[in-house]
């Protein structure tokens, strides 16, 4: 068996220890004689998995009691619609457009109400985070929406926007659990789990209790009502039980590593190895404004499309895979989530140095 260093943006690398544990439990989960995949979601064994996953996430992120955790299927995309359907009481919301994912969420919200783009960094190919200290927030906005870490462009909000008292809603798909966050600053934060937490097929929604109401937009499908999931403790229908199990394992792994402060320090160390090299390289160049750089997704280019393609191909032969940039921007992108070891980033930089000498 040989594992590669997988720099995919998602689905992405998971901790090897977690994968081995899941493999060990595949045929017989803790004496039940069956895999978690084969188990009723109403069984005692699965309820413990779900409850522990929820509690471990609560501990890791220090989620206050007045916030609910919902495990929902449909990925982040379903939330692009569920958020306006549940929160747009005045049918007005403000969106900050820092990339394709924020833009998609914005377009989806326009179906349901008046969605305003109050800031954007599209003028410079989303290579920076706009100044959000004094935005024209709409007086009747139900919420202000951001995509906190922009997976495609490699930018991150290091300071949250001044929402002028409005609820902040954040897509944290690609920075979930990468560092500590103050949950009380958000009305709702959510993310697809397939980047930093588990296999694809689920989103985790963390929502302040008072925002969960019966008052949703007309025609909101039952499955998309937060109240349905909150009241049923994420067991309204058959959940993605295996995904919850895997996420739960990753939460335990994160706790064992020392929690989110430790992950932040490690992620900073890993990112510095790559950014320091990019800043000194003759051939490779980072594409993001320095102060807005993401710790998780690092895009870079050589400036020559053919050379970029050659790099991606040769890197793959060297066991450094999925370095091709998103199809909308080209170049390269290294996603260095929690489960990417420091050695993986060092191996990448060594390879880049060699490539630079040869080209
Ligand atoms: C920040 C962000 N939001 C949303 C999505 C879309 O997620 P999903 O495919 O789970 O709908 C992605 C990536 O896939 C993403 O990186």
Short mmCIF file of C-alpha atoms and ligand atoms in Angstrom, two decimals:
data_model
loop_
_atom_site.label_atom_id
_atom_site.label_comp_id
_atom_site.label_asym_id
_atom_site.label_seq_id
_atom_site.Cartn_x
_atom_site.Cartn_y
_atom_site.Cartn_z
CA UNK A 1 0.00 0.00 0.00
CA UNK A 2 1.27 3.44 -0.76
CA UNK A 3 -0.57 6.60 0.14
CA UNK A 4 0.03 9.83 -1.73
CA UNK A 5 0.03 13.39 -0.45
CA UNK A 6 -3.44 14.47 -1.51
CA UNK A 7 -3.86 18.24 -1.96
CA UNK A 8 -7.48 18.01 -3.15
CA UNK A 9 -9.83 20.86 -2.23
CA UNK A 10 -12.56 18.37 -1.39
CA UNK A 11 -13.38 15.60 -0.92
CA UNK A 12 -10.02 15.74 0.73
CA UNK A 13 -7.40 14.05 2.85
CA UNK A 14 -8.58 12.51 6.14
CA UNK A 15 -6.39 11.52 9.09
CA UNK A 16 -4.84 8.12 8.38
CA UNK A 17 -5.46 7.04 11.96
CA UNK A 18 -9.20 7.66 11.49
CA UNK A 19 -9.31 5.71 8.24
CA UNK A 20 -7.53 2.76 9.87
CA UNK A 21 -9.96 2.76 12.78
CA UNK A 22 -12.93 2.84 10.42
CA UNK A 23 -11.39 -0.04 8.45
CA UNK A 24 -10.97 -2.05 11.65
CA UNK A 25 -14.61 -1.48 12.55
CA UNK A 26 -15.97 -2.09 9.07
CA UNK A 27 -17.29 -5.61 9.64
CA UNK A 28 -18.07 -5.43 13.33
CA UNK A 29 -18.64 -2.10 15.05
CA UNK A 30 -17.85 -2.58 18.73
CA UNK A 31 -19.36 -6.03 19.06
CA UNK A 32 -22.60 -5.25 17.25
CA UNK A 33 -21.67 -7.74 14.51
CA UNK A 34 -22.36 -5.19 11.79
CA UNK A 35 -20.92 -2.14 10.11
CA UNK A 36 -22.24 1.32 11.05
CA UNK A 37 -23.46 1.41 7.43
CA UNK A 38 -25.80 -1.47 8.15
CA UNK A 39 -27.14 -0.19 11.42
CA UNK A 40 -30.56 1.32 12.13
CA UNK A 41 -30.31 5.04 12.75
CA UNK A 42 -32.76 4.47 15.62
CA UNK A 43 -30.48 1.92 17.32
CA UNK A 44 -28.82 2.62 20.64
CA UNK A 45 -25.38 2.19 19.07
CA UNK A 46 -26.05 4.83 16.43
CA UNK A 47 -27.68 7.22 18.86
CA UNK A 48 -24.48 7.11 20.93
CA UNK A 49 -22.42 7.83 17.81
CA UNK A 50 -24.62 10.82 16.99
CA UNK A 51 -24.75 12.19 20.53
CA UNK A 52 -21.00 11.84 21.01
CA UNK A 53 -20.31 13.50 17.66
CA UNK A 54 -22.49 16.42 18.65
CA UNK A 55 -20.94 16.75 22.11
CA UNK A 56 -17.38 16.50 20.77
CA UNK A 57 -18.07 19.21 18.21
CA UNK A 58 -19.64 21.35 20.93
CA UNK A 59 -16.54 20.89 23.08
CA UNK A 60 -14.09 21.57 20.23
CA UNK A 61 -15.77 24.78 19.08
CA UNK A 62 -17.04 25.78 22.53
CA UNK A 63 -20.54 26.05 21.11
CA UNK A 64 -22.84 27.66 23.67
CA UNK A 65 -26.00 25.88 24.82
CA UNK A 66 -28.23 28.33 22.97
CA UNK A 67 -26.89 27.11 19.61
CA UNK A 68 -28.18 23.96 17.92
CA UNK A 69 -26.06 21.64 15.80
CA UNK A 70 -27.82 20.14 12.78
CA UNK A 71 -26.43 17.36 10.60
CA UNK A 72 -28.14 17.81 7.24
CA UNK A 73 -27.74 16.17 3.87
CA UNK A 74 -27.47 18.09 0.60
CA UNK A 75 -24.04 19.59 1.16
CA UNK A 76 -23.41 23.32 1.27
CA UNK A 77 -25.56 23.91 -1.81
CA UNK A 78 -28.77 22.95 -0.03
CA UNK A 79 -27.93 25.59 2.57
CA UNK A 80 -27.67 28.27 -0.13
CA UNK A 81 -31.49 27.89 -0.34
CA UNK A 82 -32.30 26.78 3.21
CA UNK A 83 -30.74 29.94 4.67
CA UNK A 84 -33.03 32.42 2.87
CA UNK A 85 -36.02 30.09 3.24
CA UNK A 86 -35.58 30.02 7.02
CA UNK A 87 -34.11 33.42 7.81
CA UNK A 88 -35.54 35.88 5.27
CA UNK A 89 -38.39 37.24 7.37
CA UNK A 90 -38.30 40.67 5.64
CA UNK A 91 -37.21 39.05 2.39
CA UNK A 92 -34.03 41.15 2.37
CA UNK A 93 -30.45 40.00 2.85
CA UNK A 94 -27.00 41.42 2.17
CA UNK A 95 -24.24 39.36 0.59
CA UNK A 96 -20.49 39.99 0.44
CA UNK A 97 -19.17 38.50 -2.78
CA UNK A 98 -15.66 37.13 -2.37
CA UNK A 99 -15.77 34.25 -4.83
CA UNK A 100 -17.85 31.73 -6.75
CA UNK A 101 -19.38 30.13 -3.66
CA UNK A 102 -20.60 33.42 -2.21
CA UNK A 103 -21.89 34.35 -5.64
CA UNK A 104 -23.80 31.11 -5.99
CA UNK A 105 -25.36 31.58 -2.55
CA UNK A 106 -26.25 35.17 -3.52
CA UNK A 107 -27.90 34.06 -6.77
CA UNK A 108 -29.87 31.39 -4.94
CA UNK A 109 -31.10 33.95 -2.39
CA UNK A 110 -32.33 36.18 -5.22
CA UNK A 111 -34.94 33.51 -5.97
CA UNK A 112 -36.51 34.07 -2.56
CA UNK A 113 -36.18 37.77 -1.86
CA UNK A 114 -34.15 40.91 -2.34
CA UNK A 115 -30.54 39.89 -2.05
CA UNK A 116 -28.10 42.80 -2.23
CA UNK A 117 -24.41 42.54 -3.04
CA UNK A 118 -22.98 45.10 -0.61
CA UNK A 119 -19.29 44.42 -1.36
CA UNK A 120 -17.30 42.42 -3.87
CA UNK A 121 -13.72 41.62 -4.81
CA UNK A 122 -14.59 40.43 -8.29
CA UNK A 123 -12.79 43.45 -9.81
CA UNK A 124 -9.46 41.77 -9.02
CA UNK A 125 -10.45 38.14 -9.61
CA UNK A 126 -11.39 37.68 -5.95
CA UNK A 127 -7.74 37.92 -4.90
CA UNK A 128 -8.52 39.93 -1.77
CA UNK A 129 -11.14 40.48 0.95
CA UNK A 130 -12.87 43.86 0.67
CA UNK A 131 -12.83 46.33 3.57
CA UNK A 132 -15.97 45.39 5.50
CA UNK A 133 -15.68 47.87 8.37
CA UNK A 134 -18.35 50.27 7.16
CA UNK A 135 -20.58 48.68 4.53
CA UNK A 136 -23.97 49.94 3.38
CA UNK A 137 -25.86 47.28 5.35
CA UNK A 138 -29.58 47.44 4.49
CA UNK A 139 -31.68 48.67 7.43
CA UNK A 140 -34.18 45.84 6.93
CA UNK A 141 -31.67 43.08 6.11
CA UNK A 142 -32.48 39.77 7.77
CA UNK A 143 -28.81 38.82 7.75
CA UNK A 144 -25.39 39.57 6.25
CA UNK A 145 -23.81 36.62 4.43
CA UNK A 146 -20.15 35.76 3.90
CA UNK A 147 -18.11 32.86 2.62
CA UNK A 148 -15.40 32.95 5.25
CA UNK A 149 -12.70 30.97 3.46
CA UNK A 150 -12.73 31.08 -0.31
CA UNK A 151 -11.66 27.62 -1.39
CA UNK A 152 -11.09 28.50 -5.05
CA UNK A 153 -9.23 31.80 -4.61
CA UNK A 154 -7.43 31.12 -1.33
CA UNK A 155 -8.62 34.14 0.63
CA UNK A 156 -9.97 34.24 4.17
CA UNK A 157 -11.77 36.82 6.30
CA UNK A 158 -9.30 37.37 9.13
CA UNK A 159 -11.63 40.02 10.54
CA UNK A 160 -15.36 39.45 10.42
CA UNK A 161 -17.44 42.18 8.76
CA UNK A 162 -19.14 44.89 10.75
CA UNK A 163 -22.74 43.84 10.19
CA UNK A 164 -24.11 46.87 12.05
CA UNK A 165 -26.15 44.72 14.37
CA UNK A 166 -27.48 42.33 11.74
CA UNK A 167 -27.10 38.57 12.04
CA UNK A 168 -23.93 37.18 10.48
CA UNK A 169 -24.32 34.02 8.38
CA UNK A 170 -21.10 32.32 7.32
CA UNK A 171 -20.11 29.48 5.01
CA UNK A 172 -17.11 27.92 6.75
CA UNK A 173 -16.90 24.82 4.52
CA UNK A 174 -13.17 25.09 3.84
CA UNK A 175 -11.99 26.46 7.21
CA UNK A 176 -14.20 24.38 9.51
CA UNK A 177 -12.25 23.42 12.67
CA UNK A 178 -8.98 24.80 11.30
CA UNK A 179 -8.73 27.30 14.17
CA UNK A 180 -10.82 28.43 17.15
CA UNK A 181 -13.84 30.63 16.39
CA UNK A 182 -16.12 32.70 18.58
CA UNK A 183 -19.47 31.11 17.74
CA UNK A 184 -21.38 33.91 19.50
CA UNK A 185 -20.40 36.29 16.69
CA UNK A 186 -22.61 34.35 14.27
CA UNK A 187 -26.32 33.77 13.94
CA UNK A 188 -25.56 30.77 11.77
CA UNK A 189 -22.41 29.12 10.50
CA UNK A 190 -22.34 26.07 8.34
CA UNK A 191 -20.22 24.04 6.01
CA UNK A 192 -20.05 20.99 3.82
CA UNK A 193 -17.98 18.46 5.76
CA UNK A 194 -16.02 17.04 2.82
CA UNK A 195 -13.05 19.36 3.18
CA UNK A 196 -11.83 19.41 6.72
CA UNK A 197 -14.04 16.92 8.54
CA UNK A 198 -15.31 13.83 6.76
CA UNK A 199 -16.57 12.19 3.60
CA UNK A 200 -18.89 14.07 1.24
CA UNK A 201 -22.63 14.07 1.64
CA UNK A 202 -23.46 16.29 4.57
CA UNK A 203 -23.41 19.82 5.96
CA UNK A 204 -23.20 20.82 9.59
CA UNK A 205 -25.30 23.83 10.54
CA UNK A 206 -24.67 25.64 13.83
CA UNK A 207 -27.54 28.01 14.48
CA UNK A 208 -28.64 30.25 17.33
CA UNK A 209 -31.80 28.83 18.85
CA UNK A 210 -33.94 31.94 18.54
CA UNK A 211 -33.45 31.88 14.75
CA UNK A 212 -35.12 28.48 14.50
CA UNK A 213 -38.81 29.24 14.02
CA UNK A 214 -41.93 27.93 12.30
CA UNK A 215 -41.95 31.14 10.29
CA UNK A 216 -40.30 30.05 7.05
CA UNK A 217 -41.03 31.20 3.51
CA UNK A 218 -44.10 29.64 1.85
CA UNK A 219 -43.34 26.42 -0.04
CA UNK A 220 -40.26 25.71 2.05
CA UNK A 221 -39.89 21.93 1.74
CA UNK A 222 -40.30 20.19 5.07
CA UNK A 223 -36.79 18.77 4.86
CA UNK A 224 -35.34 22.27 4.59
CA UNK A 225 -36.93 23.65 7.76
CA UNK A 226 -34.32 23.98 10.48
CA UNK A 227 -36.98 23.45 13.12
CA UNK A 228 -37.74 19.96 11.81
CA UNK A 229 -34.10 18.93 12.23
CA UNK A 230 -33.59 20.73 15.52
CA UNK A 231 -36.69 19.17 17.10
CA UNK A 232 -35.71 15.70 15.89
CA UNK A 233 -32.04 15.97 16.94
CA UNK A 234 -30.98 15.47 13.28
CA UNK A 235 -33.02 12.25 13.11
CA UNK A 236 -36.08 13.57 11.28
CA UNK A 237 -35.39 11.16 8.46
CA UNK A 238 -32.61 8.65 7.85
CA UNK A 239 -29.45 10.74 8.23
CA UNK A 240 -26.15 10.14 6.48
CA UNK A 241 -25.24 7.83 9.31
CA UNK A 242 -21.85 6.68 8.06
CA UNK A 243 -20.79 10.25 7.41
CA UNK A 244 -21.82 11.27 10.94
CA UNK A 245 -19.77 8.33 12.26
CA UNK A 246 -16.69 9.43 10.29
CA UNK A 247 -17.09 13.07 11.33
CA UNK A 248 -17.38 11.89 14.93
CA UNK A 249 -14.09 10.04 14.58
CA UNK A 250 -12.41 13.15 13.21
CA UNK A 251 -13.76 15.19 16.15
CA UNK A 252 -12.20 12.69 18.54
CA UNK A 253 -8.94 12.82 16.58
CA UNK A 254 -8.95 16.62 16.82
CA UNK A 255 -9.51 16.46 20.56
CA UNK A 256 -6.64 14.01 20.86
CA UNK A 257 -4.35 16.38 18.93
CA UNK A 258 -5.09 19.04 21.54
CA UNK A 259 -8.04 20.90 20.01
CA UNK A 260 -8.36 23.89 17.75
CA UNK A 261 -5.59 26.06 19.26
CA UNK A 262 -3.14 23.28 18.44
CA UNK A 263 -4.60 22.85 14.95
CA UNK A 264 -4.29 26.58 14.34
CA UNK A 265 -0.61 26.57 15.32
CA UNK A 266 0.05 23.55 13.10
CA UNK A 267 -1.87 25.04 10.20
CA UNK A 268 0.06 28.30 10.53
CA UNK A 269 3.33 26.42 10.52
CA UNK A 270 2.37 24.40 7.45
CA UNK A 271 1.07 27.41 5.53
CA UNK A 272 4.22 29.42 6.38
CA UNK A 273 6.42 26.74 4.79
CA UNK A 274 4.55 27.14 1.51
CA UNK A 275 3.99 30.91 1.57
CA UNK A 276 7.62 31.62 2.54
CA UNK A 277 8.78 29.61 -0.43
CA UNK A 278 6.29 31.32 -2.77
CA UNK A 279 7.51 34.73 -1.57
CA UNK A 280 11.11 33.87 -2.39
CA UNK A 281 10.58 31.86 -5.55
CA UNK A 282 11.75 33.01 -8.97
CA UNK A 283 9.26 30.79 -10.80
CA UNK A 284 6.19 30.39 -8.60
CA UNK A 285 3.97 33.17 -7.38
CA UNK A 286 1.07 33.28 -4.93
CA UNK A 287 -2.06 34.97 -6.29
CA UNK A 288 -3.59 36.41 -3.11
CA UNK A 289 -3.08 39.68 -1.24
CA UNK A 290 -0.76 38.80 1.62
CA UNK A 291 -3.00 39.89 4.52
CA UNK A 292 -5.96 37.92 3.17
CA UNK A 293 -4.23 34.60 2.64
CA UNK A 294 -6.00 31.40 3.65
CA UNK A 295 -4.33 28.81 5.86
CA UNK A 296 -6.21 26.07 4.04
CA UNK A 297 -6.13 26.71 0.29
CA UNK A 298 -3.01 28.09 -1.38
CA UNK A 299 -3.29 28.97 -5.07
CA UNK A 300 -0.14 29.70 -7.09
CA UNK A 301 0.98 30.06 -10.70
CA UNK A 302 4.12 30.11 -12.81
CA UNK A 303 2.60 32.60 -15.23
CA UNK A 304 2.89 30.08 -18.08
CA UNK A 305 -0.05 27.72 -18.63
CA UNK A 306 2.07 25.02 -20.24
CA UNK A 307 4.56 25.08 -17.42
CA UNK A 308 1.68 24.90 -14.91
CA UNK A 309 0.37 21.78 -16.65
CA UNK A 310 3.84 20.25 -16.70
CA UNK A 311 4.22 20.94 -12.99
CA UNK A 312 0.89 19.32 -12.10
CA UNK A 313 1.75 16.25 -14.16
CA UNK A 314 5.25 15.80 -12.79
CA UNK A 315 4.08 16.42 -9.23
CA UNK A 316 1.54 13.66 -9.64
CA UNK A 317 4.29 11.26 -10.68
CA UNK A 318 6.11 12.23 -7.51
CA UNK A 319 3.09 11.30 -5.36
CA UNK A 320 1.85 14.89 -4.87
CA UNK A 321 -1.65 14.76 -6.28
CA UNK A 322 -4.63 17.00 -7.00
CA UNK A 323 -2.61 20.20 -7.34
CA UNK A 324 -4.48 21.52 -10.36
CA UNK A 325 -6.23 24.82 -9.69
CA UNK A 326 -10.02 25.09 -9.90
CA UNK A 327 -11.25 24.89 -13.48
CA UNK A 328 -12.43 28.52 -13.32
CA UNK A 329 -8.98 29.98 -12.47
CA UNK A 330 -6.33 27.53 -13.68
CA UNK A 331 -2.82 27.41 -12.23
CA UNK A 332 -2.23 25.33 -9.13
CA UNK A 333 -3.81 25.07 -5.71
CA UNK A 334 -2.58 23.18 -2.69
CA UNK A 335 -5.29 22.49 -0.13
CA UNK A 336 -3.57 21.84 3.16
CA UNK A 337 -6.38 20.93 5.52
CA UNK A 338 -6.00 19.70 9.12
CA UNK A 339 -5.18 16.15 8.02
CA UNK A 340 -2.33 17.17 5.70
CA UNK A 341 0.88 16.53 7.63
CA UNK A 342 3.72 19.06 7.73
CA UNK A 343 5.86 16.50 5.89
CA UNK A 344 3.42 16.67 2.96
CA UNK A 345 3.85 20.44 2.64
CA UNK A 346 7.63 20.12 2.98
CA UNK A 347 7.64 17.45 0.26
CA UNK A 348 5.67 19.79 -1.98
CA UNK A 349 8.09 22.67 -1.42
CA UNK A 350 11.10 20.43 -2.06
CA UNK A 351 9.50 19.32 -5.30
CA UNK A 352 8.76 22.94 -6.28
CA UNK A 353 12.41 23.88 -5.65
CA UNK A 354 13.59 21.05 -7.85
CA UNK A 355 11.11 21.98 -10.57
CA UNK A 356 12.26 25.60 -10.38
CA UNK A 357 15.90 24.56 -10.89
CA UNK A 358 15.01 22.44 -13.87
CA UNK A 359 12.72 24.90 -15.62
C1 LIG B 1 -16.69 27.43 0.52
C2 LIG B 1 -17.54 26.44 -0.20
N1 LIG B 1 -18.88 26.56 -0.14
C3 LIG B 1 -19.67 25.70 -0.78
C4 LIG B 1 -19.17 24.65 -1.52
C5 LIG B 1 -20.12 23.70 -2.20
O1 LIG B 1 -20.25 22.59 -1.40
P1 LIG B 1 -21.18 21.32 -1.75
O2 LIG B 1 -20.55 20.66 -2.92
O3 LIG B 1 -21.14 20.53 -0.48
O4 LIG B 1 -22.55 21.82 -2.03
C6 LIG B 1 -17.78 24.49 -1.60
C7 LIG B 1 -17.11 23.40 -2.33
O5 LIG B 1 -17.47 22.44 -2.80
C8 LIG B 1 -16.96 25.41 -0.94
O6 LIG B 1 -15.62 25.30 -1.01
#
